[in-house]
Amino acid sequence: MTVLVVLVPVLPLLAALSPLVGVRARGLGVALAGGGLGALGCAIAVAVQVGRHGAFHAFSGFIYVDSLSAFFTLTVALVVTLASVGSIAYLRTEEEREELNLLQLRLYAIGFALFAGLMLASLETGNLGLLWVLIEASTLASAVLVGLEAKASSLEAAWKYIIISSFGVTMALVATLFLYYAASSLSLSPNQRLTWPALFAHATLLQHDSLRLAFLLAVIGYGTKVGLAPMHTWLPDAHSEAPSPASAMLSAALLNTGMYAIFRFQAIALPELGRYTNHVLLVFGFASIVIGALFMVRRGNFKRLFAYSSIEHMGIVSVALGFGGVLGVYGALLHTLNHAIGKCVLFLTSGEIVHRWRTRDATKVSGALAAAPIAGGVLLLASLAIVGSPPFGLFLSEFTIVRAGFHGSSPLAFLLLALLVLAFIAFARTTAAMATGEPVESEDATAPQSVVAAIPLLAGMAALLLLGVWIPGGLNDLIMHSIGAIR
Amino acid sequence: MSLLAAFESLSASSTSGVLLDLSAVVMLLCAFAALGSKLFDRYVAYYALQSIVLSLAAAVVAHALGQADLWALAVLTFLIKGIGIPLATRRFLLDRLDLRRDVAISTGLSTSLIIGAFLTAFAYLAIRPSTLPHALVASAVVPLSTAIILLGGLCMVVRRHTIAQLIGWLILENGVFLGAITLTATFPFIVEAGIFLDLVAAVLIMITFVSGLAHRLATAAAPELRGLRH
């Protein structure tokens, strides 16, 4: 079991070694995809094992996998797999067009592998200090990806990203300190005072004031990574400037990793602070949905549109957690998975469109359906999925969350519903115009579809559709056990 | 627990406690000096001085608690934060970009100092010693480190140049570290080492970005960075 758990982050990390053996773009891409697939396989095996035998821990809590970590590991591994297969096509196209030199291609492979490996590792530790270290390290690896193209705009986005998230994550470190401090009157060993199961078991005995400070700072700190408003300002820039598979990883994996940390902190704070934690999450959640929905109205860079949609969806997850109860947490987890797949597919599609139309401006793209049936079709369907229309998975999870709101007879559920409608209109109006209409006459736009690039798009869409009509029994159990692990 | 007894020896009246308090005060003064300095050279020098005092504080705690890994951290702090990072900043950024003066403060010098004073007062009001469990450390250090964190944040906000923002973040980090060694001296070493590693990596990447930006734009002042406003 230890081997299996360790392999999940190590397999993608191994791909970071591929540049050392001197392979070129194709080899780099295949190495990344291999690492991703291996990680996904191991993550599934870990989830099954945890489901059978309960939480697993080793090395005095430095490795700790319960159902919640298994669920998030599975989600992130899935995204890593899709994005790494997408990287094969990305790297090959960049090499053919000679827009990136070999050094940049290798940096991409190293950055991607480190980013994926460190994120997966951060989900598998029970030590909140190590969690912080790994999340910060994955931020640094991803900053390399954002600044990869070394244009003024991408360097600017990378700078903004690294300075704002470093600031935010430092706040999360202060939160970790205060949490450690809140446990100082307990008879725990120093190491246990940072370890999740020990803290969770003694959650009602933690010192009230320190705990409150720790929780607030954790929501602000890790919330910066999640892109909760008003700490979201780095997010649209970084997502639009990064290479598309990296944007997919940022939006669908990194944000979820930050959310995972917030899940943990809320679970610790809930017994002592009670409804206070829910209120904090509701405030940040609704702020994010409002900001996301309002900025989506503007038509322009479509990668920015997708980024604002990520802010909105992270807001929805936060609101779901704020509504609380079994239904709310269930909705939050299900929505995390659905959004991860949907946004991953959308960003990979955006990469395809950027390559064909050579622009990120939505108003210059039209007739994608006619010019490139697969990319255009996926763009249209994935957009419908991401705004939450049936029969896709996000409909089900958003429905669950709204139900959780009504269940607590909260008037906020109406507000959520209204904002979802606004987001629906704002988002679909841009992407529908991109997919339909007269195609632009250009050779690139109508170039034949590469098979490798199509695989992750179609696989992701199939998964979204599947989750919309049927939640597999194993997944349902995993989510229910996850809820059990944090209540 | 013997550790609690060891913490008692760090109470405000003991020699170590006084030394710790004193280091924290000097660090706060360094933060103010950095906030108010107009020259890049001085700005970096104040950061270096603050880091060296921080390593002294770590050594004091290490001595009081008799912990080997804290000694290691004190030495690391001295070498990396006190010498390495200031040298690297000077060498790769200030000299290469020929930066001397940075008068670019968005609020004006005196205003930012006054805001800094308010933040320090706020830190004392927010972290009252009464909210801290009594058995622990020189209790003045916690509000002082909070104030340093806030001043570092203020530097990041009011300074316009990217390098000044970078140093602001490092000052903030020093405040966090001061809080960490006094509040939670018993953090597992692997975590402390990881935090350190992250910091070094972050600074290296930031230096690369800043020099890349300066190369592209011929300036790396943050207000010039508005290409991405929608």
XYZ file of C-alpha atoms in Angstrom:
717
model
C 0.000 0.000 0.000
C 2.810 2.418 0.889
C 4.390 1.743 -2.491
C 1.107 2.408 -4.253
C 0.567 5.686 -2.388
C 4.109 6.835 -3.058
C 3.896 5.908 -6.733
C 0.985 8.314 -7.338
C 3.169 11.449 -7.128
C 6.433 9.749 -8.083
C 5.344 8.481 -11.507
C 4.593 11.964 -12.884
C 7.779 13.246 -11.208
C 9.807 10.658 -13.099
C 8.765 12.344 -16.320
C 10.802 15.354 -15.176
C 13.863 13.240 -15.867
C 12.946 12.745 -19.534
C 14.785 15.888 -20.718
C 17.971 14.464 -19.200
C 18.016 11.559 -21.624
C 17.861 14.010 -24.495
C 14.482 13.237 -26.022
C 12.710 15.753 -28.223
C 9.138 17.070 -28.159
C 7.374 13.806 -28.950
C 9.330 11.837 -26.345
C 8.723 14.515 -23.705
C 4.990 14.416 -24.344
C 4.830 10.641 -24.220
C 6.816 10.588 -20.966
C 4.365 13.071 -19.396
C 1.368 11.082 -20.601
C 2.899 7.864 -19.306
C 3.438 9.432 -15.892
C -0.108 10.761 -15.858
C -1.675 7.441 -16.817
C 0.407 5.591 -14.248
C -0.625 8.055 -11.551
C -4.279 7.653 -12.504
C -4.005 3.865 -12.299
C -2.357 4.019 -8.872
C -4.856 6.638 -7.661
C -7.759 4.368 -8.589
C -6.088 1.452 -6.791
C -5.490 3.644 -3.706
C -9.129 4.772 -3.727
C -10.303 1.154 -3.881
C -7.970 0.128 -1.053
C -9.001 3.069 1.135
C -12.637 2.224 0.453
C -12.042 -1.343 1.644
C -9.693 -0.874 4.575
C -10.261 2.710 5.706
C -7.690 5.480 6.106
C -4.058 4.628 5.524
C -1.174 6.279 7.327
C 2.566 5.829 7.500
C 5.672 7.740 8.632
C 3.909 9.269 11.656
C 1.258 10.958 9.555
C 3.523 12.403 6.871
C 1.681 10.032 4.559
C -2.016 9.948 5.264
C -4.735 8.971 2.807
C -8.373 8.857 3.799
C -11.394 8.901 1.498
C -11.267 12.686 1.095
C -7.625 12.639 -0.029
C -8.333 9.621 -2.223
C -11.211 11.493 -3.861
C -9.134 14.599 -4.551
C -6.142 12.513 -5.658
C -8.378 10.730 -8.120
C -9.755 14.024 -9.457
C -6.325 15.587 -9.856
C -4.834 12.425 -11.379
C -7.637 12.389 -13.921
C -6.928 16.003 -14.854
C -3.183 15.334 -15.016
C -3.832 12.426 -17.378
C -6.065 14.424 -19.712
C -3.731 17.431 -19.685
C -0.599 15.336 -20.231
C -2.138 13.630 -23.259
C -3.036 17.136 -24.429
C 0.614 18.092 -23.907
C 1.726 15.601 -26.559
C -0.136 17.570 -29.220
C 0.905 20.915 -27.715
C 4.607 20.107 -27.644
C 4.549 18.721 -31.179
C 2.790 21.750 -32.618
C 5.118 24.173 -30.849
C 8.129 22.286 -32.142
C 6.799 22.274 -35.705
C 6.052 25.981 -35.645
C 9.334 26.712 -33.895
C 7.651 29.082 -31.488
C 9.418 27.510 -28.544
C 13.028 26.368 -28.582
C 14.196 23.031 -27.255
C 15.137 24.500 -23.881
C 11.627 25.876 -23.456
C 10.090 22.543 -24.445
C 12.228 20.808 -21.852
C 11.390 23.419 -19.233
C 7.743 22.771 -20.018
C 8.171 19.037 -19.434
C 10.065 19.591 -16.177
C 7.614 22.220 -14.925
C 4.597 20.123 -15.841
C 5.984 16.984 -14.196
C 6.959 18.804 -10.993
C 3.638 20.629 -10.879
C 1.659 17.391 -11.246
C 3.797 15.365 -8.858
C 3.889 17.979 -6.090
C 0.142 18.550 -6.275
C -0.587 14.841 -6.001
C 1.883 14.555 -3.130
C 0.223 17.438 -1.268
C -3.087 15.550 -1.308
C -1.532 12.507 0.302
C 0.013 14.016 3.390
C -1.675 14.316 6.759
C 0.846 16.848 8.007
C -0.551 20.335 7.506
C 2.941 21.858 7.464
C 4.067 19.542 4.707
C 0.786 20.236 2.902
C 1.754 23.902 2.910
C 5.281 23.201 1.703
C 4.044 21.050 -1.180
C 1.310 23.463 -2.252
C 3.789 26.362 -2.305
C 6.272 24.235 -4.246
C 3.617 23.315 -6.808
C 2.834 27.026 -7.166
C 6.448 27.697 -8.043
C 6.523 24.885 -10.598
C 3.356 26.192 -12.211
C 4.727 29.760 -12.312
C 7.469 28.436 -14.589
C 4.752 27.158 -16.940
C 2.881 30.475 -16.905
C 6.023 32.419 -17.830
C 7.228 29.798 -20.289
C 6.607 31.668 -23.513
C 8.765 34.528 -22.171
C 6.757 37.206 -23.931
C 6.286 40.429 -21.988
C 2.668 39.535 -21.317
C 3.363 36.020 -20.077
C 6.213 37.208 -17.844
C 3.898 39.866 -16.469
C 1.217 37.258 -15.768
C 3.796 34.975 -14.180
C 5.080 37.788 -11.965
C 1.601 38.727 -10.868
C 0.809 35.084 -10.220
C 3.894 34.325 -8.183
C 3.864 37.498 -6.087
C 0.141 37.376 -5.275
C 0.022 33.672 -4.556
C 3.233 33.779 -2.537
C 1.653 36.490 -0.420
C -1.529 34.471 -0.087
C 0.202 31.229 0.666
C 2.327 32.969 3.302
C -0.946 33.871 5.010
C -1.805 30.174 4.909
C 1.507 29.473 6.644
C 0.544 31.917 9.401
C -2.776 30.057 9.598
C -0.904 26.782 10.036
C 1.190 28.368 12.810
C -1.899 29.554 14.645
C -3.533 26.152 14.291
C -0.426 24.529 15.750
C -0.572 27.103 18.493
C -4.264 26.467 19.123
C -3.341 22.879 19.924
C -0.506 23.822 22.284
C -2.499 23.089 25.434
C -3.261 19.542 24.298
C -1.091 16.647 25.341
C 0.080 15.854 21.835
C 3.591 15.456 20.537
C 4.854 18.431 18.476
C 4.475 16.428 15.302
C 0.927 15.357 16.114
C -0.105 18.960 16.647
C 0.372 19.449 12.915
C -1.138 16.148 11.875
C -4.664 16.059 10.589
C -6.182 12.984 12.288
C -4.865 14.070 15.711
C -6.122 17.638 15.293
C -9.479 16.465 13.973
C -9.938 14.062 16.877
C -9.304 16.892 19.366
C -11.121 19.573 17.370
C -13.411 20.608 20.230
C -10.476 21.187 22.589
C -8.591 23.671 20.408
C -8.109 27.164 21.759
C -10.974 29.278 20.404
C -9.314 32.591 19.430
C -6.281 31.060 17.771
C -8.487 28.633 15.902
C -10.705 31.403 14.592
C -7.668 33.336 13.371
C -6.233 30.162 11.845
C -9.432 29.407 9.960
C -9.856 32.939 8.607
C -6.242 33.155 7.487
C -6.460 29.698 5.912
C -9.514 30.704 3.885
C -7.764 33.882 2.764
C -4.430 32.162 2.155
C -5.496 28.991 0.427
C -8.434 30.963 -1.003
C -5.860 32.985 -2.945
C -4.817 29.732 -4.616
C -8.438 28.739 -5.156
C -9.171 32.085 -6.757
C -11.873 33.145 -4.316
C -12.767 36.820 -4.763
C -11.331 39.282 -3.850
C -8.029 37.362 -3.927
C -8.650 36.168 -7.496
C -6.808 38.890 -9.422
C -3.889 36.708 -10.551
C -6.133 34.028 -11.949
C -7.444 35.352 -15.284
C -3.976 36.547 -16.330
C -2.186 33.336 -15.421
C -4.838 31.160 -17.053
C -4.888 33.114 -20.268
C -1.094 33.388 -20.638
C -0.134 29.816 -19.752
C 0.076 27.151 -22.487
C -3.366 25.550 -22.762
C -2.599 22.170 -21.138
C -0.997 24.109 -18.273
C -4.111 26.323 -18.018
C -6.137 23.132 -17.771
C -3.927 21.969 -14.910
C -4.135 25.331 -13.139
C -7.874 25.545 -13.393
C -8.847 21.933 -12.857
C -6.137 20.672 -10.516
C -4.393 23.532 -8.687
C -7.608 25.273 -7.653
C -8.938 21.977 -6.327
C -5.774 21.382 -4.337
C -6.285 24.729 -2.621
C -9.924 23.828 -2.039
C -8.836 20.551 -0.471
C -6.823 22.503 2.123
C -9.908 24.629 2.871
C -11.993 21.458 3.299
C -9.481 20.243 5.885
C -9.329 23.508 7.809
C -13.087 23.839 7.845
C -13.486 20.296 9.159
C -11.126 21.101 12.030
C -12.736 24.454 12.805
C -16.382 23.365 12.496
C -16.865 21.625 15.878
C -15.505 24.591 17.863
C -16.563 27.551 15.711
C -19.828 26.125 14.353
C -21.874 28.159 11.848
C -19.194 30.858 11.769
C -17.144 28.742 9.347
C -20.150 28.321 7.054
C -20.793 32.053 7.020
C -17.200 32.845 6.090
C -17.326 30.387 3.198
C -20.682 31.727 2.025
C -19.370 35.300 1.929
C -16.255 34.422 -0.083
C -18.228 32.013 -2.245
C -20.907 34.479 -3.246
C -18.335 37.222 -3.835
C -16.554 34.872 -6.254
C -19.725 33.895 -8.098
C -20.744 37.544 -8.516
C -17.275 38.612 -9.723
C -16.979 35.615 -12.026
C -20.430 36.045 -13.548
C -20.061 39.804 -14.052
C -16.702 39.575 -15.781
C -17.950 36.794 -18.017
C -20.428 39.204 -19.622
C -17.596 40.929 -21.444
C -16.634 39.363 -24.766
C -12.942 39.217 -25.504
C -10.197 36.765 -24.706
C -11.931 33.398 -24.427
C -9.276 31.915 -22.155
C -10.031 34.745 -19.725
C -13.698 33.852 -20.035
C -12.928 30.290 -19.001
C -10.788 31.590 -16.151
C -13.602 33.762 -14.790
C -15.840 30.740 -15.087
C -13.363 28.869 -12.854
C -13.652 31.646 -10.263
C -17.426 31.289 -10.439
C -17.302 27.510 -10.034
C -14.877 27.638 -7.127
C -17.324 30.096 -5.599
C -20.088 27.536 -6.092
C -18.030 24.840 -4.343
C -17.332 27.251 -1.493
C -21.031 28.140 -1.228
C -21.902 24.436 -1.190
C -19.492 23.907 1.670
C -21.044 26.957 3.311
C -24.559 25.509 3.015
C -23.106 22.464 4.734
C -24.902 19.310 5.708
C -24.462 16.000 3.933
C -26.204 17.326 0.835
C -24.036 20.439 0.644
C -20.728 18.626 1.059
C -21.863 15.922 -1.366
C -22.676 18.617 -3.915
C -19.354 20.351 -3.281
C -17.338 17.188 -3.890
C -19.335 16.101 -6.923
C -19.079 19.603 -8.352
C -15.322 19.611 -7.809
C -14.968 16.473 -9.921
C -17.383 17.611 -12.638
C -15.888 21.073 -12.912
C -12.378 19.613 -13.059
C -13.232 17.416 -16.035
C -15.313 20.057 -17.797
C -12.790 22.870 -17.409
C -9.906 20.613 -18.385
C -11.709 19.753 -21.623
C -12.543 23.405 -22.280
C -8.977 24.626 -21.810
C -7.600 21.836 -23.999
C -10.153 22.822 -26.651
C -9.072 26.438 -26.285
C -5.535 25.278 -27.079
C -6.809 23.642 -30.227
C -8.614 26.838 -31.231
C -5.633 29.072 -30.447
C -3.514 26.888 -32.702
C -6.031 27.009 -35.527
C -7.088 30.651 -35.417
C -3.886 32.016 -33.861
C -5.847 34.350 -31.632
C -7.306 34.358 -28.157
C -9.943 36.889 -29.095
C -13.417 35.357 -29.105
C -14.786 37.917 -31.551
C -12.282 36.782 -34.196
C -13.304 33.148 -33.980
C -16.440 31.945 -35.714
C -17.713 28.831 -37.408
C -15.599 26.472 -35.344
C -18.196 23.739 -35.848
C -17.881 23.882 -39.617
C -14.110 24.376 -39.763
C -13.090 21.817 -37.180
C -16.013 19.571 -36.296
C -14.413 17.844 -33.317
C -12.904 20.917 -31.647
C -15.990 23.013 -32.446
C -18.401 20.344 -31.311
C -16.540 19.772 -28.065
C -16.362 23.536 -27.491
C -20.125 23.816 -27.815
C -20.936 20.735 -25.733
C -18.341 21.443 -23.035
C -19.663 25.012 -22.759
C -23.171 23.676 -22.279
C -21.795 21.274 -19.702
C -19.844 23.922 -17.788
C -22.811 26.293 -17.504
C -24.748 23.434 -15.975
C -27.253 22.287 -18.546
C -28.484 18.690 -18.548
C -27.578 15.930 -19.360
C -24.050 16.685 -18.145
C -22.577 16.097 -14.695
C -22.486 19.743 -13.653
C -26.253 19.971 -13.884
C -26.567 17.224 -11.328
C -24.038 18.724 -8.920
C -25.374 22.286 -9.196
C -28.865 20.917 -8.673
C -27.669 19.106 -5.537
C -26.083 22.305 -4.222
C -29.195 24.412 -4.818
C -31.220 21.702 -3.113
C -28.836 21.829 -0.164
C -29.519 25.573 -0.003
C -33.300 25.123 -0.039
C -32.956 22.300 2.460
C -31.538 24.760 4.978
C -34.467 26.988 3.851
C -31.901 29.650 3.092
C -33.000 32.575 0.899
C -29.449 32.467 -0.434
C -30.455 29.504 -2.587
C -32.575 31.895 -4.708
C -29.594 34.225 -5.065
C -27.432 31.295 -6.152
C -30.031 30.251 -8.707
C -30.259 33.777 -10.146
C -26.469 34.049 -10.407
C -26.263 30.669 -12.133
C -28.708 31.896 -14.761
C -26.666 35.076 -15.270
C -23.481 33.026 -15.647
C -25.239 30.701 -18.084
C -26.222 33.551 -20.393
C -22.887 35.347 -20.145
C -20.841 32.268 -20.894
C -22.940 30.630 -23.589
C -23.365 33.864 -25.532
C -19.635 34.021 -26.273
C -18.909 30.364 -26.923
C -22.042 29.791 -29.014
C -20.944 32.625 -31.299
C -17.506 31.048 -31.600
C -18.870 27.636 -32.552
C -21.537 28.743 -35.014
C -21.545 31.226 -37.885
C -19.418 31.467 -40.981
C -15.963 29.916 -40.686
C -12.996 32.155 -41.373
C -11.145 31.192 -44.526
C -7.724 29.992 -43.460
C -5.650 26.886 -43.906
C -4.828 26.484 -40.243
C -8.435 26.650 -39.140
C -9.554 23.787 -41.343
C -6.416 21.667 -40.919
C -7.188 17.987 -40.322
C -7.790 17.019 -36.705
C -4.869 15.307 -35.024
C -5.924 12.114 -33.296
C -3.803 12.598 -30.174
C -5.285 16.031 -29.564
C -8.818 14.656 -29.937
C -8.426 11.807 -27.423
C -8.538 13.848 -24.180
C -11.370 16.019 -25.522
C -13.594 13.090 -26.383
C -12.651 11.093 -23.283
C -13.441 14.071 -21.055
C -16.787 14.713 -22.753
C -17.712 11.039 -22.382
C -16.896 11.175 -18.669
C -18.995 14.338 -18.214
C -21.941 12.759 -19.979
C -21.588 9.586 -17.958
C -21.509 11.496 -14.666
C -24.626 13.354 -15.774
C -26.750 10.268 -16.185
C -25.196 7.827 -13.751
C -22.951 8.118 -10.702
C -21.044 4.843 -10.377
C -21.573 3.026 -7.080
C -17.864 3.152 -6.241
C -17.708 6.915 -6.724
C -20.834 7.403 -4.632
C -19.279 5.335 -1.829
C -16.043 7.301 -2.079
C -17.907 10.611 -1.744
C -20.027 9.349 1.145
C -16.910 8.086 2.945
C -15.212 11.432 2.300
C -18.121 13.200 3.975
C -17.802 10.737 6.839
C -14.084 11.542 7.126
C -14.667 15.255 7.741
C -17.777 15.209 9.911
C 6.282 18.065 29.625
C 9.864 19.207 29.700
C 9.357 21.324 26.641
C 6.871 23.512 28.467
C 9.457 23.993 31.179
C 11.880 25.016 28.488
C 9.367 27.516 27.172
C 9.120 28.962 30.684
C 12.784 29.835 30.358
C 11.817 32.027 27.413
C 9.435 34.154 29.465
C 9.879 37.885 29.224
C 12.001 38.248 32.354
C 14.738 35.750 31.490
C 17.917 36.774 29.673
C 16.948 34.826 26.564
C 13.502 36.386 26.674
C 14.964 39.880 26.828
C 17.343 39.120 23.969
C 14.468 37.748 21.927
C 12.353 40.836 22.595
C 15.255 43.056 21.675
C 15.874 41.228 18.382
C 12.208 41.526 17.530
C 12.264 45.270 18.176
C 15.367 45.727 16.014
C 13.672 43.714 13.274
C 10.632 45.970 13.438
C 12.878 49.024 13.155
C 14.550 47.479 10.113
C 11.135 46.991 8.533
C 10.338 50.660 9.137
C 13.722 51.719 7.780
C 13.140 49.664 4.641
C 9.677 51.146 4.256
C 11.143 54.636 4.432
C 14.311 54.270 2.384
C 14.623 55.846 -1.003
C 17.693 54.041 -2.239
C 17.543 50.499 -3.510
C 20.939 49.719 -1.950
C 19.756 50.711 1.497
C 16.458 48.934 1.042
C 18.246 45.649 0.411
C 20.764 46.355 3.192
C 17.974 46.831 5.743
C 16.494 43.528 4.668
C 19.899 41.857 5.104
C 20.303 43.385 8.567
C 16.828 42.253 9.546
C 17.614 38.713 8.428
C 20.853 38.643 10.404
C 19.018 39.781 13.534
C 16.444 37.077 12.808
C 19.180 34.465 12.735
C 20.364 35.797 16.128
C 16.844 35.421 17.480
C 16.742 31.856 16.171
C 20.073 31.181 17.858
C 18.734 32.567 21.162
C 15.711 30.268 21.010
C 17.906 27.342 19.949
C 20.167 27.984 22.942
C 17.262 28.318 25.379
C 15.524 25.171 24.197
C 18.688 23.238 23.388
C 17.409 22.140 20.011
C 19.898 21.128 17.363
C 17.616 21.644 14.384
C 16.944 25.227 15.462
C 20.675 25.852 15.439
C 20.726 24.533 11.885
C 17.921 26.932 10.992
C 19.754 29.852 12.586
C 22.836 29.127 10.495
C 20.734 28.632 7.340
C 18.919 31.903 7.960
C 22.189 33.740 8.373
C 23.776 32.262 5.269
C 20.813 32.397 2.924
C 18.643 35.295 4.047
C 21.379 37.414 5.587
C 24.015 36.978 2.887
C 22.837 34.907 -0.097
C 19.604 36.598 -1.095
C 20.808 40.210 -0.590
C 23.951 39.459 -2.594
C 22.004 37.773 -5.374
C 19.521 40.635 -5.530
C 22.319 43.178 -5.700
C 24.352 41.259 -8.229
C 21.610 40.107 -10.599
C 19.172 42.943 -10.338
C 20.511 46.199 -8.961
C 23.884 46.125 -10.703
C 22.740 44.577 -13.932
C 19.747 46.847 -14.323
C 21.729 49.778 -12.972
C 19.097 50.629 -10.390
C 19.923 53.238 -7.812
C 16.932 55.165 -6.630
C 13.402 54.076 -6.200
C 11.311 57.063 -5.284
C 8.299 55.354 -6.780
C 5.995 55.048 -3.816
C 2.334 55.309 -4.598
C 1.381 57.128 -1.402
C 4.297 59.376 -0.557
C 6.954 58.555 1.984
C 5.521 60.146 5.077
C 2.037 58.806 4.452
C 3.340 55.279 4.125
C 5.299 55.655 7.375
C 2.192 56.894 9.161
C 0.188 53.964 7.794
C 3.007 51.743 9.036
C 2.681 53.222 12.523
C -1.053 52.576 12.471
C -0.487 48.982 11.399
C 1.956 48.476 14.268
C -0.596 49.841 16.717
C -3.221 47.594 15.142
C -0.980 44.553 15.597
C -0.758 45.328 19.324
C -4.515 45.801 19.628
C -5.355 42.665 17.641
C -2.887 40.326 19.356
C -3.326 41.162 23.028
C -0.990 39.205 25.264
C -4.098 38.056 27.139
C -5.169 35.948 24.166
C -1.929 33.985 24.359
C -1.582 30.946 26.623
C 0.582 32.110 29.519
C 3.230 29.421 29.511
C 4.678 30.517 26.230
C 7.509 32.744 25.133
C 8.194 36.373 25.515
C 4.722 37.548 24.713
C 5.845 40.835 23.151
C 7.320 38.937 20.227
C 3.988 37.839 18.776
C 2.525 41.330 18.217
C 5.953 42.472 16.998
C 6.131 39.732 14.400
C 2.544 40.502 13.379
C 3.565 44.117 12.904
C 6.538 43.058 10.759
C 4.211 40.905 8.644
C 1.879 43.874 8.127
C 4.774 46.231 7.316
C 6.124 43.769 4.764
C 2.676 43.658 3.208
C 2.610 47.457 3.199
C 5.957 47.545 1.381
C 4.484 45.228 -1.258
C 1.479 47.489 -1.662
C 3.021 50.959 -1.732
C 6.278 50.216 -3.548
C 5.958 50.321 -7.288
C 9.016 48.487 -8.457
C 8.858 44.700 -8.760
C 12.142 44.288 -6.881
C 10.840 46.413 -4.035
C 7.752 44.209 -3.935
C 9.955 41.122 -3.832
C 11.897 42.500 -0.858
C 8.596 43.459 0.787
C 7.503 39.849 0.558
C 10.808 38.731 2.083
C 10.340 41.151 5.005
C 6.882 39.693 5.501
C 8.375 36.206 5.418
C 10.887 37.258 8.097
C 7.979 38.309 10.284
C 6.329 34.931 9.794
C 9.576 33.194 10.610
C 10.054 35.228 13.786
C 6.561 34.239 14.855
C 7.279 30.652 13.952
C 10.474 30.262 15.974
C 8.947 31.780 19.080
C 5.406 30.394 18.952
C 6.153 27.009 17.562
C 9.816 26.325 18.079
C 9.070 22.646 17.891
C 7.841 22.528 14.311
C 9.047 19.292 12.705
C 12.393 19.961 11.062
C 11.339 18.502 7.717
C 8.594 21.120 7.520
C 10.910 23.980 8.467
C 13.441 22.831 5.900
C 10.719 22.573 3.278
C 9.575 26.120 4.020
C 13.137 27.297 3.578
C 13.579 25.436 0.313
C 10.369 26.943 -1.044
C 11.546 30.405 -0.103
C 14.858 30.017 -1.892
C 13.205 28.571 -4.993
C 10.633 31.373 -4.984
C 13.323 34.053 -4.813
C 15.301 32.468 -7.641
C 12.240 32.248 -9.874
C 11.201 35.797 -9.008
C 14.674 37.117 -9.835
C 14.485 35.348 -13.200
C 11.084 36.849 -13.943
C 12.127 40.338 -12.920
C 15.263 40.297 -15.034
C 13.257 38.843 -17.906
C 10.690 41.606 -17.542
C 13.359 44.263 -17.339
C 14.921 42.816 -20.456
C 11.624 42.941 -22.370
C 10.194 46.192 -21.152
C 13.342 48.125 -20.255
C 11.541 48.727 -16.987
C 10.024 46.419 -14.486
C 8.054 48.896 -12.469
C 4.711 47.407 -11.599
C 2.569 50.326 -12.896
C 4.029 49.726 -16.354
C 2.629 46.224 -16.116
C -0.792 46.955 -17.429
C -0.781 44.944 -20.611
C -3.182 42.466 -19.104
C -5.949 44.836 -18.088
C -8.591 42.948 -20.056
